[in-house]
mmCIF file of C-alpha atoms in Angstrom:
data_model
loop_
_atom_site.group_PDB
_atom_site.id
_atom_site.type_symbol
_atom_site.label_atom_id
_atom_site.label_comp_id
_atom_site.label_asym_id
_atom_site.label_seq_id
_atom_site.Cartn_x
_atom_site.Cartn_y
_atom_site.Cartn_z
ATOM 1 C CA MET Z 1 72.366 135.910 60.366
ATOM 2 C CA PRO Z 2 70.102 138.189 62.512
ATOM 3 C CA ALA Z 3 66.469 136.250 64.224
ATOM 4 C CA MET Z 4 64.331 135.991 60.465
ATOM 5 C CA LYS Z 5 60.664 138.218 61.965
ATOM 6 C CA VAL Z 6 57.957 136.623 60.643
ATOM 7 C CA CYS Z 7 54.175 138.485 59.715
ATOM 8 C CA ILE Z 8 51.310 136.025 59.565
ATOM 9 C CA VAL Z 9 49.002 137.355 56.698
ATOM 10 C CA GLY Z 10 45.610 136.099 58.740
ATOM 11 C CA SER Z 11 43.657 134.928 60.899
ATOM 12 C CA GLY Z 12 40.630 133.380 60.265
ATOM 13 C CA ASN Z 13 41.058 129.163 62.340
ATOM 14 C CA TRP Z 14 43.596 127.938 60.100
ATOM 15 C CA GLY Z 15 45.780 131.447 60.455
ATOM 16 C CA SER Z 16 44.928 131.550 64.016
ATOM 17 C CA SER Z 17 45.837 127.652 64.877
ATOM 18 C CA ILE Z 18 48.692 128.147 62.442
ATOM 19 C CA ALA Z 19 49.409 131.016 64.807
ATOM 20 C CA LYS Z 20 49.912 129.101 67.713
ATOM 21 C CA ILE Z 21 52.473 127.139 66.354
ATOM 22 C CA ILE Z 22 54.414 129.322 64.949
ATOM 23 C CA GLY Z 23 54.630 130.600 68.496
ATOM 24 C CA ARG Z 24 55.635 128.951 70.129
ATOM 25 C CA ASN Z 25 58.490 127.641 67.526
ATOM 26 C CA VAL Z 26 60.523 131.255 67.287
ATOM 27 C CA LYS Z 27 60.940 131.427 70.622
ATOM 28 C CA ALA Z 28 62.301 127.736 70.142
ATOM 29 C CA SER Z 29 65.139 128.975 67.379
ATOM 30 C CA ASN Z 30 67.542 131.248 67.545
ATOM 31 C CA ARG Z 31 67.173 131.779 63.756
ATOM 32 C CA PHE Z 32 63.222 133.651 64.203
ATOM 33 C CA ASN Z 33 62.233 136.615 65.480
ATOM 34 C CA PRO Z 34 61.002 135.852 68.972
ATOM 35 C CA MET Z 35 58.054 138.107 68.520
ATOM 36 C CA VAL Z 36 55.112 137.687 64.805
ATOM 37 C CA ASN Z 37 52.604 140.125 64.242
ATOM 38 C CA MET Z 38 49.628 138.270 63.368
ATOM 39 C CA TRP Z 39 47.983 140.297 60.685
ATOM 40 C CA VAL Z 40 43.917 140.509 61.440
ATOM 41 C CA TYR Z 41 41.340 142.433 59.917
ATOM 42 C CA GLU Z 42 39.660 144.854 62.009
ATOM 43 C CA GLU Z 43 35.236 144.399 63.151
ATOM 44 C CA MET Z 44 33.819 144.383 66.470
ATOM 45 C CA ILE Z 45 32.584 141.581 68.888
ATOM 46 C CA ASP Z 46 29.894 143.390 71.397
ATOM 47 C CA GLY Z 47 31.723 146.117 71.287
ATOM 48 C CA LYS Z 48 35.417 145.454 70.732
ATOM 49 C CA LYS Z 49 37.999 145.296 68.678
ATOM 50 C CA LEU Z 50 38.938 141.832 67.732
ATOM 51 C CA THR Z 51 42.888 142.637 68.452
ATOM 52 C CA GLU Z 52 42.245 143.820 70.968
ATOM 53 C CA ILE Z 53 40.668 140.685 72.386
ATOM 54 C CA ILE Z 54 43.518 139.130 71.362
ATOM 55 C CA ASN Z 55 46.529 141.133 72.476
ATOM 56 C CA THR Z 56 45.083 141.154 75.600
ATOM 57 C CA GLU Z 57 42.819 138.026 76.620
ATOM 58 C CA HIS Z 58 45.544 136.401 73.803
ATOM 59 C CA GLN Z 59 42.332 134.491 71.866
ATOM 60 C CA ASN Z 60 40.714 134.926 68.570
ATOM 61 C CA VAL Z 61 37.040 134.342 70.050
ATOM 62 C CA LYS Z 62 35.702 134.773 67.231
ATOM 63 C CA TYR Z 63 37.563 132.346 64.915
ATOM 64 C CA LEU Z 64 39.119 129.793 67.851
ATOM 65 C CA PRO Z 65 37.299 130.116 70.707
ATOM 66 C CA GLY Z 66 38.660 128.059 73.824
ATOM 67 C CA HIS Z 67 42.547 128.104 72.301
ATOM 68 C CA ASN Z 68 45.352 130.476 73.535
ATOM 69 C CA LEU Z 69 47.245 132.219 71.315
ATOM 70 C CA PRO Z 70 50.894 132.378 72.484
ATOM 71 C CA ARG Z 71 52.094 135.999 74.102
ATOM 72 C CA ASN Z 72 54.311 137.012 71.713
ATOM 73 C CA VAL Z 73 52.088 136.638 68.184
ATOM 74 C CA VAL Z 74 50.611 140.564 68.235
ATOM 75 C CA ALA Z 75 47.461 140.951 66.355
ATOM 76 C CA ILE Z 76 47.858 143.712 64.016
ATOM 77 C CA PRO Z 77 44.782 145.620 62.149
ATOM 78 C CA ASP Z 78 46.573 147.364 59.663
ATOM 79 C CA ILE Z 79 48.497 145.720 56.922
ATOM 80 C CA THR Z 80 51.455 148.262 56.105
ATOM 81 C CA GLU Z 81 52.456 147.951 60.112
ATOM 82 C CA ALA Z 82 51.700 143.830 60.247
ATOM 83 C CA VAL Z 83 54.710 143.188 57.402
ATOM 84 C CA LYS Z 84 57.268 146.142 58.309
ATOM 85 C CA GLY Z 85 60.763 144.883 59.060
ATOM 86 C CA ALA Z 86 59.418 141.080 58.630
ATOM 87 C CA LYS Z 87 61.430 138.411 56.522
ATOM 88 C CA ILE Z 88 58.746 135.529 56.198
ATOM 89 C CA LEU Z 89 55.324 135.995 55.298
ATOM 90 C CA VAL Z 90 53.222 133.243 55.923
ATOM 91 C CA PHE Z 91 50.254 133.660 54.437
ATOM 92 C CA VAL Z 92 46.668 132.206 54.957
ATOM 93 C CA ILE Z 93 43.305 134.839 54.106
ATOM 94 C CA PRO Z 94 40.176 133.507 51.478
ATOM 95 C CA HIS Z 95 42.486 133.843 47.885
ATOM 96 C CA GLN Z 96 39.847 136.199 46.214
ATOM 97 C CA PHE Z 97 41.723 138.800 48.675
ATOM 98 C CA ILE Z 98 45.289 137.811 47.925
ATOM 99 C CA SER Z 99 45.802 140.369 44.814
ATOM 100 C CA LYS Z 100 44.569 143.839 46.876
ATOM 101 C CA LEU Z 101 46.986 142.688 49.963
ATOM 102 C CA CYS Z 102 49.531 142.336 47.941
ATOM 103 C CA ASP Z 103 49.430 145.892 46.478
ATOM 104 C CA GLN Z 104 49.529 147.445 49.804
ATOM 105 C CA ILE Z 105 52.474 144.878 50.975
ATOM 106 C CA LYS Z 106 54.533 145.699 48.239
ATOM 107 C CA PRO Z 107 56.478 148.309 48.986
ATOM 108 C CA HIS Z 108 56.769 147.639 51.991
ATOM 109 C CA ILE Z 109 58.808 144.931 51.087
ATOM 110 C CA THR Z 110 62.941 145.100 51.606
ATOM 111 C CA GLU Z 111 65.616 142.102 50.270
ATOM 112 C CA GLY Z 112 65.829 139.169 50.930
ATOM 113 C CA THR Z 113 62.213 137.987 52.179
ATOM 114 C CA ILE Z 114 60.316 134.936 51.488
ATOM 115 C CA GLY Z 115 56.634 133.342 51.336
ATOM 116 C CA ILE Z 116 54.654 130.865 52.434
ATOM 117 C CA SER Z 117 50.863 130.292 50.881
ATOM 118 C CA LEU Z 118 49.032 127.893 53.334
ATOM 119 C CA ILE Z 119 46.055 129.883 51.195
ATOM 120 C CA LYS Z 120 43.668 126.791 48.320
ATOM 121 C CA GLY Z 121 42.625 127.726 45.824
ATOM 122 C CA ILE Z 122 43.604 129.210 43.057
ATOM 123 C CA ASP Z 123 42.752 132.585 40.244
ATOM 124 C CA GLU Z 124 41.233 133.288 37.018
ATOM 125 C CA GLY Z 125 43.371 135.568 35.569
ATOM 126 C CA PRO Z 126 43.308 136.699 31.278
ATOM 127 C CA GLU Z 127 45.457 133.873 30.285
ATOM 128 C CA GLY Z 128 43.620 131.684 32.672
ATOM 129 C CA LEU Z 129 43.809 129.940 36.102
ATOM 130 C CA LYS Z 130 46.803 131.665 38.224
ATOM 131 C CA LEU Z 131 47.908 129.210 41.189
ATOM 132 C CA ILE Z 132 48.044 131.632 44.325
ATOM 133 C CA SER Z 133 51.695 131.850 45.237
ATOM 134 C CA ASP Z 134 52.243 132.520 41.610
ATOM 135 C CA ILE Z 135 49.984 135.590 42.110
ATOM 136 C CA ILE Z 136 52.249 136.373 44.885
ATOM 137 C CA ARG Z 137 55.846 135.489 43.697
ATOM 138 C CA GLU Z 138 54.395 138.120 40.398
ATOM 139 C CA LYS Z 139 53.602 140.567 42.751
ATOM 140 C CA LEU Z 140 55.799 141.487 45.801
ATOM 141 C CA GLU Z 141 58.861 139.432 43.274
ATOM 142 C CA ILE Z 142 60.111 136.915 46.780
ATOM 143 C CA GLU Z 143 60.326 133.930 46.366
ATOM 144 C CA VAL Z 144 57.478 131.568 47.493
ATOM 145 C CA SER Z 145 56.609 127.890 48.789
ATOM 146 C CA VAL Z 146 54.107 126.559 49.731
ATOM 147 C CA LEU Z 147 52.076 123.825 52.396
ATOM 148 C CA MET Z 148 49.243 121.966 51.697
ATOM 149 C CA GLY Z 149 48.025 118.668 53.949
ATOM 150 C CA ALA Z 150 44.306 116.889 54.979
ATOM 151 C CA ASN Z 151 44.045 119.855 57.723
ATOM 152 C CA ILE Z 152 41.301 120.744 59.601
ATOM 153 C CA ALA Z 153 42.242 123.648 61.581
ATOM 154 C CA SER Z 154 40.486 122.772 64.827
ATOM 155 C CA GLU Z 155 41.910 119.112 64.838
ATOM 156 C CA VAL Z 156 46.102 121.047 64.408
ATOM 157 C CA ALA Z 157 44.658 123.457 67.043
ATOM 158 C CA ASP Z 158 44.129 120.925 69.429
ATOM 159 C CA GLU Z 159 47.408 119.205 68.841
ATOM 160 C CA LYS Z 160 45.898 116.151 67.207
ATOM 161 C CA PHE Z 161 48.425 114.164 64.951
ATOM 162 C CA CYS Z 162 48.221 115.020 61.483
ATOM 163 C CA GLU Z 163 50.504 115.398 58.147
ATOM 164 C CA THR Z 164 50.890 117.936 55.426
ATOM 165 C CA THR Z 165 52.577 118.522 53.097
ATOM 166 C CA ILE Z 166 55.269 121.742 52.215
ATOM 167 C CA GLY Z 167 56.119 122.556 48.124
ATOM 168 C CA ALA Z 168 59.313 124.190 47.810
ATOM 169 C CA LYS Z 169 61.635 124.419 44.556
ATOM 170 C CA ASN Z 170 63.918 126.269 46.990
ATOM 171 C CA GLU Z 171 64.123 123.866 48.860
ATOM 172 C CA ALA Z 172 66.911 125.753 51.843
ATOM 173 C CA ASN Z 173 63.866 127.988 52.289
ATOM 174 C CA GLY Z 174 61.168 124.205 52.611
ATOM 175 C CA LEU Z 175 63.770 124.048 55.226
ATOM 176 C CA VAL Z 176 63.426 127.371 57.297
ATOM 177 C CA PHE Z 177 59.584 127.719 56.509
ATOM 178 C CA LYS Z 178 59.697 123.383 58.119
ATOM 179 C CA GLU Z 179 61.446 124.746 61.156
ATOM 180 C CA LEU Z 180 58.969 127.133 61.613
ATOM 181 C CA LEU Z 181 55.506 124.526 60.955
ATOM 182 C CA GLN Z 182 56.549 122.082 62.247
ATOM 183 C CA THR Z 183 55.681 120.261 65.826
ATOM 184 C CA PRO Z 184 55.781 116.948 66.609
ATOM 185 C CA ASN Z 185 51.803 116.883 66.403
ATOM 186 C CA PHE Z 186 52.264 117.898 63.295
ATOM 187 C CA ARG Z 187 54.947 116.620 60.472
ATOM 188 C CA ILE Z 188 55.609 117.509 57.437
ATOM 189 C CA THR Z 189 57.003 116.424 54.234
ATOM 190 C CA VAL Z 190 59.085 118.584 52.256
ATOM 191 C CA VAL Z 191 58.617 118.462 48.047
ATOM 192 C CA GLU Z 192 60.024 120.178 44.859
ATOM 193 C CA GLU Z 193 56.578 119.917 43.541
ATOM 194 C CA SER Z 194 54.899 123.194 44.741
ATOM 195 C CA ASP Z 195 52.804 123.668 41.759
ATOM 196 C CA THR Z 196 51.450 120.534 42.078
ATOM 197 C CA VAL Z 197 50.513 120.456 45.993
ATOM 198 C CA GLU Z 198 48.857 123.181 44.782
ATOM 199 C CA LEU Z 199 46.677 123.189 42.243
ATOM 200 C CA CYS Z 200 46.063 118.858 45.438
ATOM 201 C CA GLY Z 201 45.109 121.157 47.336
ATOM 202 C CA ALA Z 202 43.327 124.172 45.087
ATOM 203 C CA LEU Z 203 41.015 121.494 43.410
ATOM 204 C CA LYS Z 204 40.450 118.559 46.233
ATOM 205 C CA ASN Z 205 38.184 121.694 47.574
ATOM 206 C CA ILE Z 206 35.789 121.001 45.124
ATOM 207 C CA VAL Z 207 35.387 117.291 45.230
ATOM 208 C CA ALA Z 208 34.869 118.215 48.733
ATOM 209 C CA VAL Z 209 31.698 119.616 47.377
ATOM 210 C CA GLY Z 210 29.986 117.478 45.787
ATOM 211 C CA ALA Z 211 30.301 115.306 47.497
ATOM 212 C CA GLY Z 212 28.385 117.159 50.360
ATOM 213 C CA PHE Z 213 25.982 116.703 47.369
ATOM 214 C CA CYS Z 214 25.994 112.724 47.942
ATOM 215 C CA ASP Z 215 26.338 113.624 51.539
ATOM 216 C CA GLY Z 216 22.774 115.414 51.979
ATOM 217 C CA LEU Z 217 21.002 113.726 47.817
ATOM 218 C CA GLY Z 218 21.612 110.200 50.901
ATOM 219 C CA PHE Z 219 24.257 108.613 48.172
ATOM 220 C CA GLY Z 220 26.236 107.807 51.337
ATOM 221 C CA GLN Z 221 29.166 108.097 51.250
ATOM 222 C CA VAL Z 222 49.560 113.123 37.376
ATOM 223 C CA SER Z 223 51.882 110.412 38.070
ATOM 224 C CA SER Z 224 53.938 112.112 40.383
ATOM 225 C CA THR Z 225 54.308 110.810 44.131
ATOM 226 C CA THR Z 226 53.313 113.702 45.077
ATOM 227 C CA PHE Z 227 49.718 112.411 44.629
ATOM 228 C CA LEU Z 228 49.845 110.117 47.934
ATOM 229 C CA GLU Z 229 52.038 113.016 49.652
ATOM 230 C CA SER Z 230 49.164 114.549 52.277
ATOM 231 C CA CYS Z 231 48.679 117.067 49.939
ATOM 232 C CA GLY Z 232 46.579 114.819 48.000
ATOM 233 C CA VAL Z 233 44.993 111.768 48.498
ATOM 234 C CA ALA Z 234 44.747 112.627 52.369
ATOM 235 C CA ASP Z 235 43.885 115.970 51.891
ATOM 236 C CA LEU Z 236 41.142 114.333 49.321
ATOM 237 C CA ILE Z 237 39.366 112.629 52.199
ATOM 238 C CA THR Z 238 39.768 114.254 55.438
ATOM 239 C CA THR Z 239 37.689 116.952 53.113
ATOM 240 C CA CYS Z 240 35.097 115.109 52.064
ATOM 241 C CA TYR Z 241 34.198 113.426 55.566
ATOM 242 C CA GLY Z 242 34.948 116.413 57.401
ATOM 243 C CA GLY Z 243 35.586 119.638 56.223
ATOM 244 C CA ARG Z 244 33.710 122.976 55.617
ATOM 245 C CA ASN Z 245 32.817 122.475 52.225
ATOM 246 C CA ARG Z 246 31.133 118.589 51.843
ATOM 247 C CA LYS Z 247 29.159 119.495 54.932
ATOM 248 C CA VAL Z 248 28.152 123.329 54.116
ATOM 249 C CA ALA Z 249 26.763 121.443 49.843
ATOM 250 C CA GLU Z 250 25.329 118.348 52.586
ATOM 251 C CA ALA Z 251 23.069 121.936 54.293
ATOM 252 C CA PHE Z 252 22.368 123.457 50.607
ATOM 253 C CA VAL Z 253 20.435 120.403 50.001
ATOM 254 C CA VAL Z 254 18.382 120.166 52.945
ATOM 255 C CA THR Z 255 17.987 123.309 53.621
ATOM 256 C CA SER Z 256 17.629 124.449 49.529
ATOM 257 C CA LYS Z 257 18.999 127.926 51.412
ATOM 258 C CA THR Z 258 22.219 129.079 49.199
ATOM 259 C CA ILE Z 259 25.302 129.346 49.342
ATOM 260 C CA VAL Z 260 26.128 132.398 51.049
ATOM 261 C CA GLU Z 261 22.786 131.770 53.275
ATOM 262 C CA LEU Z 262 24.961 129.204 54.621
ATOM 263 C CA GLU Z 263 27.978 130.212 54.589
ATOM 264 C CA ALA Z 264 27.051 133.116 57.390
ATOM 265 C CA GLU Z 265 24.411 131.163 59.273
ATOM 266 C CA MET Z 266 26.784 128.382 59.105
ATOM 267 C CA LEU Z 267 30.873 129.569 59.401
ATOM 268 C CA ASN Z 268 31.017 132.387 62.086
ATOM 269 C CA GLY Z 269 32.214 135.035 59.476
ATOM 270 C CA GLN Z 270 34.849 132.897 57.014
ATOM 271 C CA LYS Z 271 34.221 131.236 52.999
ATOM 272 C CA LEU Z 272 34.302 128.537 51.326
ATOM 273 C CA GLN Z 273 37.445 127.953 48.862
ATOM 274 C CA GLY Z 274 34.589 125.101 46.273
ATOM 275 C CA PRO Z 275 32.155 127.053 44.928
ATOM 276 C CA GLN Z 276 34.368 129.865 44.207
ATOM 277 C CA THR Z 277 36.780 127.901 42.694
ATOM 278 C CA SER Z 278 34.804 126.172 40.968
ATOM 279 C CA ALA Z 279 33.957 128.617 38.707
ATOM 280 C CA GLU Z 280 36.435 129.867 38.153
ATOM 281 C CA VAL Z 281 37.625 126.811 36.480
ATOM 282 C CA TYR Z 282 34.620 126.348 34.658
ATOM 283 C CA LYS Z 283 35.641 128.577 32.916
ATOM 284 C CA LEU Z 284 38.433 127.864 32.367
ATOM 285 C CA LEU Z 285 36.767 124.449 30.453
ATOM 286 C CA GLN Z 286 34.589 126.891 28.629
ATOM 287 C CA LYS Z 287 37.058 128.786 26.923
ATOM 288 C CA LYS Z 288 39.509 125.266 25.601
ATOM 289 C CA ASP Z 289 35.541 123.221 25.193
ATOM 290 C CA LEU Z 290 36.666 120.959 27.667
ATOM 291 C CA VAL Z 291 33.040 120.917 30.220
ATOM 292 C CA ASN Z 292 32.068 117.699 29.644
ATOM 293 C CA LYS Z 293 35.727 116.173 29.782
ATOM 294 C CA PHE Z 294 35.573 116.981 33.824
ATOM 295 C CA PRO Z 295 31.305 116.690 34.864
ATOM 296 C CA LEU Z 296 31.965 117.365 38.313
ATOM 297 C CA PHE Z 297 33.363 119.816 38.532
ATOM 298 C CA SER Z 298 31.343 121.574 36.024
ATOM 299 C CA ALA Z 299 28.111 119.816 37.639
ATOM 300 C CA VAL Z 300 29.271 120.973 41.271
ATOM 301 C CA TYR Z 301 29.947 124.854 39.699
ATOM 302 C CA GLN Z 302 25.784 124.712 38.031
ATOM 303 C CA ILE Z 303 24.327 123.701 40.480
ATOM 304 C CA CYS Z 304 25.899 126.571 43.358
ATOM 305 C CA PHE Z 305 25.826 129.070 40.898
ATOM 306 C CA GLU Z 306 23.478 129.038 37.611
ATOM 307 C CA GLY Z 307 20.335 127.162 39.134
ATOM 308 C CA LYS Z 308 20.553 123.377 38.012
ATOM 309 C CA GLU Z 309 18.631 121.481 40.463
ATOM 310 C CA VAL Z 310 21.343 119.345 43.080
ATOM 311 C CA LYS Z 311 19.061 115.946 42.335
ATOM 312 C CA GLU Z 312 20.560 116.270 38.790
ATOM 313 C CA PHE Z 313 23.758 115.656 40.239
ATOM 314 C CA ILE Z 314 23.671 111.627 39.389
ATOM 315 C CA THR Z 315 22.646 112.781 35.971
ATOM 316 C CA CYS Z 316 25.514 114.149 35.139
ATOM 317 C CA LEU Z 317 28.466 112.222 36.629
ATOM 318 C CA GLN Z 318 26.742 108.870 35.174
ATOM 319 C CA ASN Z 319 26.449 110.722 31.666
ATOM 320 C CA HIS Z 320 30.157 110.072 31.736
ATOM 321 C CA PRO Z 321 31.320 107.547 33.754
ATOM 322 C CA GLU Z 322 34.886 106.822 32.100
ATOM 323 C CA HIS Z 323 35.817 109.833 34.470
ATOM 324 C CA ILE Z 324 34.484 109.644 37.524
#
C-alpha cells in the first residue's frame, strides 16, 4: 500500500499541538507519507504572513508560541491545496466553520480517504442537534472517527502525560489513528462508541462555563463505561479546573464584560465552544419542551445570551435540585 498523506485541517493551539505529534509520528512509520500539510487560516503577524513564519521559523507564534513544530509540517493557506492527495484528514477547527470548509474540500476528496474530528461541539440542524462528525460524513462521504479527552493543548505540547479517547466505529481505522497520534506521553484508548465519545466532548464545555460562573461568584469549587474514559468524566473535571471556558466565564462575572470582549482579550483570537454549544442545545430543549429538565444548560445559555443576571445562576439550579 502507498504511504498515506496526512492533512491537518486547522492550526490553533490544539491543532498546532497535534501537529507536533503527527509530524514526529509519520517519520517513524512506513504507513504514512513523511510530509504533513497543515491548513492555516492566513493572518498577518507584524507584517508577515503566519504561514511564512511557520514555514521558516517552524513555530506558530500566534497560537502556540515557544514550541517548535517539526520541519516536515508545512503550513498551507489554501484549503484545496492543503487537502490535495491526502488520505487522512484531521479536523481541528472551531465547529462553526466546519460546514463551509467541507464544501470547499469535497471536490478534492479521493476514494479511501478517512477522517478524524478533534472538534468539541455540536451543530444545530433542522431536525435538532447534529454531531460534527456526521456533518463531515455526509458532506465528504468518508468514514469519520473522533478524538476527545481530558487534554489541555499546552500540556500536550509540553509533553506532559495525558490520556485521550478515540471513538471509531471502524476498528481498523481506529488503530490507524492510534498509530498516527499516540506517543509515550499521550496515551490513547480506542472504543467503538464514537457518538458517546463526541457528545461527552461537546456537552462538558457548557458545564465548564457554569463552573466558571461559580468561581466568579465565589462559591468555590448513559449507562456506558465510555463515560469513565478520558473523554468523559476526566475531561469534564479537567475543563472545569483549567480550561478556557471556565477561565473566561469566571472573568465574565468579575469584570462584567461580554463573552465576545473577553474572547478577544484572553484567547488571542480563539473562540469558546461552551457558550456556542449551549445556544445550540438550548434551542433543542425549547423545541422538545425540556428547558426545565436541564437547568444547568439552560441557565448557562440565558446568562451568556439573554442578559439573565449571573447571580441568579445558583438559584436556577436550586429550583431543580434533582437535576444538579
